[in-house]
Amino acid sequence: MDKTDLAPLIEAFELLAAGGFHIGADWQAVHEICQAHEGEKPFDWGHGLCHRIEGDDWNADYWYRRAGKKRAAGTVAEEWSAMKAELSTQL
């Protein structure tokens, strides 16, 4: 994985966050980025968060397992904050 691949993921999640993590075009953009990088742990983690936002916990948990993560106990915003901090160290 090229580290620069993470920048578009972070930017897309920031737009989604700014919109209140609602399902729509910003959610779809993040989901498509994650799908394009299936099998890469940071993107699988993002894929899990996408499905958590969607309310599909079963599917979310599948992607979290693939990423070696667990669904966070806090809010989506709190999880995104922690995810962003970790991903930013990989840029």
PDB file of C-alpha atoms in Angstrom:
ATOM      1  CA  MET A   1       0.000   0.000   0.000  1.00  0.00           C
ATOM      2  CA  ASP A   2       1.254   3.406  -0.943  1.00  0.00           C
ATOM      3  CA  LYS A   3       0.968   5.714   2.054  1.00  0.00           C
ATOM      4  CA  THR A   4      -0.501   8.419  -0.169  1.00  0.00           C
ATOM      5  CA  ASP A   5      -3.526   6.153  -0.662  1.00  0.00           C
ATOM      6  CA  LEU A   6      -4.591   7.028   2.882  1.00  0.00           C
ATOM      7  CA  ALA A   7      -4.911  10.757   2.182  1.00  0.00           C
ATOM      8  CA  PRO A   8      -8.061  10.403   0.030  1.00  0.00           C
ATOM      9  CA  LEU A   9      -9.598   8.103   2.644  1.00  0.00           C
ATOM     10  CA  ILE A  10      -8.957  10.617   5.419  1.00  0.00           C
ATOM     11  CA  GLU A  11     -10.252  13.497   3.293  1.00  0.00           C
ATOM     12  CA  ALA A  12     -13.403  11.590   2.360  1.00  0.00           C
ATOM     13  CA  PHE A  13     -14.078  10.653   5.990  1.00  0.00           C
ATOM     14  CA  GLU A  14     -13.584  14.291   6.999  1.00  0.00           C
ATOM     15  CA  LEU A  15     -16.316  15.321   4.537  1.00  0.00           C
ATOM     16  CA  LEU A  16     -18.542  12.580   5.902  1.00  0.00           C
ATOM     17  CA  ALA A  17     -17.848  13.756   9.455  1.00  0.00           C
ATOM     18  CA  ALA A  18     -18.591  17.371   8.541  1.00  0.00           C
ATOM     19  CA  GLY A  19     -21.984  16.227   7.290  1.00  0.00           C
ATOM     20  CA  GLY A  20     -22.772  14.416  10.524  1.00  0.00           C
ATOM     21  CA  PHE A  21     -21.939  10.891   9.277  1.00  0.00           C
ATOM     22  CA  HIS A  22     -25.189  10.641   7.307  1.00  0.00           C
ATOM     23  CA  ILE A  23     -25.751   8.096   4.554  1.00  0.00           C
ATOM     24  CA  GLY A  24     -25.542   9.833   1.197  1.00  0.00           C
ATOM     25  CA  ALA A  25     -23.002  10.838  -1.411  1.00  0.00           C
ATOM     26  CA  ASP A  26     -20.187  11.400   1.109  1.00  0.00           C
ATOM     27  CA  TRP A  27     -20.821   7.998   2.694  1.00  0.00           C
ATOM     28  CA  GLN A  28     -20.859   6.382  -0.755  1.00  0.00           C
ATOM     29  CA  ALA A  29     -17.535   8.032  -1.647  1.00  0.00           C
ATOM     30  CA  VAL A  30     -15.872   6.631   1.490  1.00  0.00           C
ATOM     31  CA  HIS A  31     -17.389   3.202   0.877  1.00  0.00           C
ATOM     32  CA  GLU A  32     -16.094   3.128  -2.701  1.00  0.00           C
ATOM     33  CA  ILE A  33     -12.572   4.092  -1.587  1.00  0.00           C
ATOM     34  CA  CYS A  34     -12.624   1.286   0.975  1.00  0.00           C
ATOM     35  CA  GLN A  35     -13.916  -1.235  -1.555  1.00  0.00           C
ATOM     36  CA  ALA A  36     -11.179  -0.273  -4.018  1.00  0.00           C
ATOM     37  CA  HIS A  37      -8.566  -1.213  -1.405  1.00  0.00           C
ATOM     38  CA  GLU A  38     -10.212  -4.341  -0.006  1.00  0.00           C
ATOM     39  CA  GLY A  39      -7.724  -6.470   1.898  1.00  0.00           C
ATOM     40  CA  GLU A  40      -5.650  -3.503   3.071  1.00  0.00           C
ATOM     41  CA  LYS A  41      -6.210  -3.206   6.809  1.00  0.00           C
ATOM     42  CA  PRO A  42      -6.665   0.584   7.080  1.00  0.00           C
ATOM     43  CA  PHE A  43      -9.312   0.472   4.359  1.00  0.00           C
ATOM     44  CA  ASP A  44     -10.996  -2.586   5.849  1.00  0.00           C
ATOM     45  CA  TRP A  45     -11.172  -0.628   9.118  1.00  0.00           C
ATOM     46  CA  GLY A  46     -12.792   2.262   7.255  1.00  0.00           C
ATOM     47  CA  HIS A  47     -15.157  -0.205   5.607  1.00  0.00           C
ATOM     48  CA  GLY A  48     -16.170  -1.394   9.073  1.00  0.00           C
ATOM     49  CA  LEU A  49     -16.857   2.162  10.178  1.00  0.00           C
ATOM     50  CA  CYS A  50     -18.947   2.739   7.041  1.00  0.00           C
ATOM     51  CA  HIS A  51     -21.189  -0.183   7.920  1.00  0.00           C
ATOM     52  CA  ARG A  52     -21.352   0.916  11.553  1.00  0.00           C
ATOM     53  CA  ILE A  53     -22.628   4.290  10.309  1.00  0.00           C
ATOM     54  CA  GLU A  54     -25.134   2.421   8.163  1.00  0.00           C
ATOM     55  CA  GLY A  55     -26.349   0.504  11.213  1.00  0.00           C
ATOM     56  CA  ASP A  56     -25.276  -2.889   9.843  1.00  0.00           C
ATOM     57  CA  ASP A  57     -23.321  -4.140  12.854  1.00  0.00           C
ATOM     58  CA  TRP A  58     -22.933  -7.692  11.523  1.00  0.00           C
ATOM     59  CA  ASN A  59     -21.263  -6.444   8.332  1.00  0.00           C
ATOM     60  CA  ALA A  60     -19.289  -3.828  10.274  1.00  0.00           C
ATOM     61  CA  ASP A  61     -17.915  -6.487  12.602  1.00  0.00           C
ATOM     62  CA  TYR A  62     -16.832  -8.588   9.609  1.00  0.00           C
ATOM     63  CA  TRP A  63     -14.723  -5.690   8.293  1.00  0.00           C
ATOM     64  CA  TYR A  64     -13.360  -4.850  11.730  1.00  0.00           C
ATOM     65  CA  ARG A  65     -12.157  -8.455  12.076  1.00  0.00           C
ATOM     66  CA  ARG A  66     -10.479  -8.268   8.665  1.00  0.00           C
ATOM     67  CA  ALA A  67      -8.723  -5.099   9.822  1.00  0.00           C
ATOM     68  CA  GLY A  68      -7.677  -6.651  13.138  1.00  0.00           C
ATOM     69  CA  LYS A  69      -9.867  -4.153  15.013  1.00  0.00           C
ATOM     70  CA  LYS A  70     -12.994  -4.162  17.155  1.00  0.00           C
ATOM     71  CA  ARG A  71     -15.966  -1.872  16.945  1.00  0.00           C
ATOM     72  CA  ALA A  72     -15.375   0.995  19.375  1.00  0.00           C
ATOM     73  CA  ALA A  73     -17.715   1.448  22.324  1.00  0.00           C
ATOM     74  CA  GLY A  74     -18.041   5.227  21.850  1.00  0.00           C
ATOM     75  CA  THR A  75     -19.736   7.257  19.184  1.00  0.00           C
ATOM     76  CA  VAL A  76     -18.945   7.143  15.486  1.00  0.00           C
ATOM     77  CA  ALA A  77     -17.354  10.582  15.829  1.00  0.00           C
ATOM     78  CA  GLU A  78     -15.112   9.343  18.637  1.00  0.00           C
ATOM     79  CA  GLU A  79     -14.121   6.296  16.621  1.00  0.00           C
ATOM     80  CA  TRP A  80     -13.355   8.440  13.583  1.00  0.00           C
ATOM     81  CA  SER A  81     -11.192  10.718  15.733  1.00  0.00           C
ATOM     82  CA  ALA A  82      -9.146   7.755  16.980  1.00  0.00           C
ATOM     83  CA  MET A  83      -8.970   6.246  13.489  1.00  0.00           C
ATOM     84  CA  LYS A  84      -7.852   9.532  11.962  1.00  0.00           C
ATOM     85  CA  ALA A  85      -5.111   9.922  14.577  1.00  0.00           C
ATOM     86  CA  GLU A  86      -3.794   6.434  13.833  1.00  0.00           C
ATOM     87  CA  LEU A  87      -4.038   6.719  10.058  1.00  0.00           C
ATOM     88  CA  SER A  88      -2.372  10.137  10.070  1.00  0.00           C
ATOM     89  CA  THR A  89       0.757   8.588  11.583  1.00  0.00           C
ATOM     90  CA  GLN A  90       0.986   6.341   8.526  1.00  0.00           C
ATOM     91  CA  LEU A  91       1.124   9.197   5.999  1.00  0.00           C
TER      92      LEU A  91
END
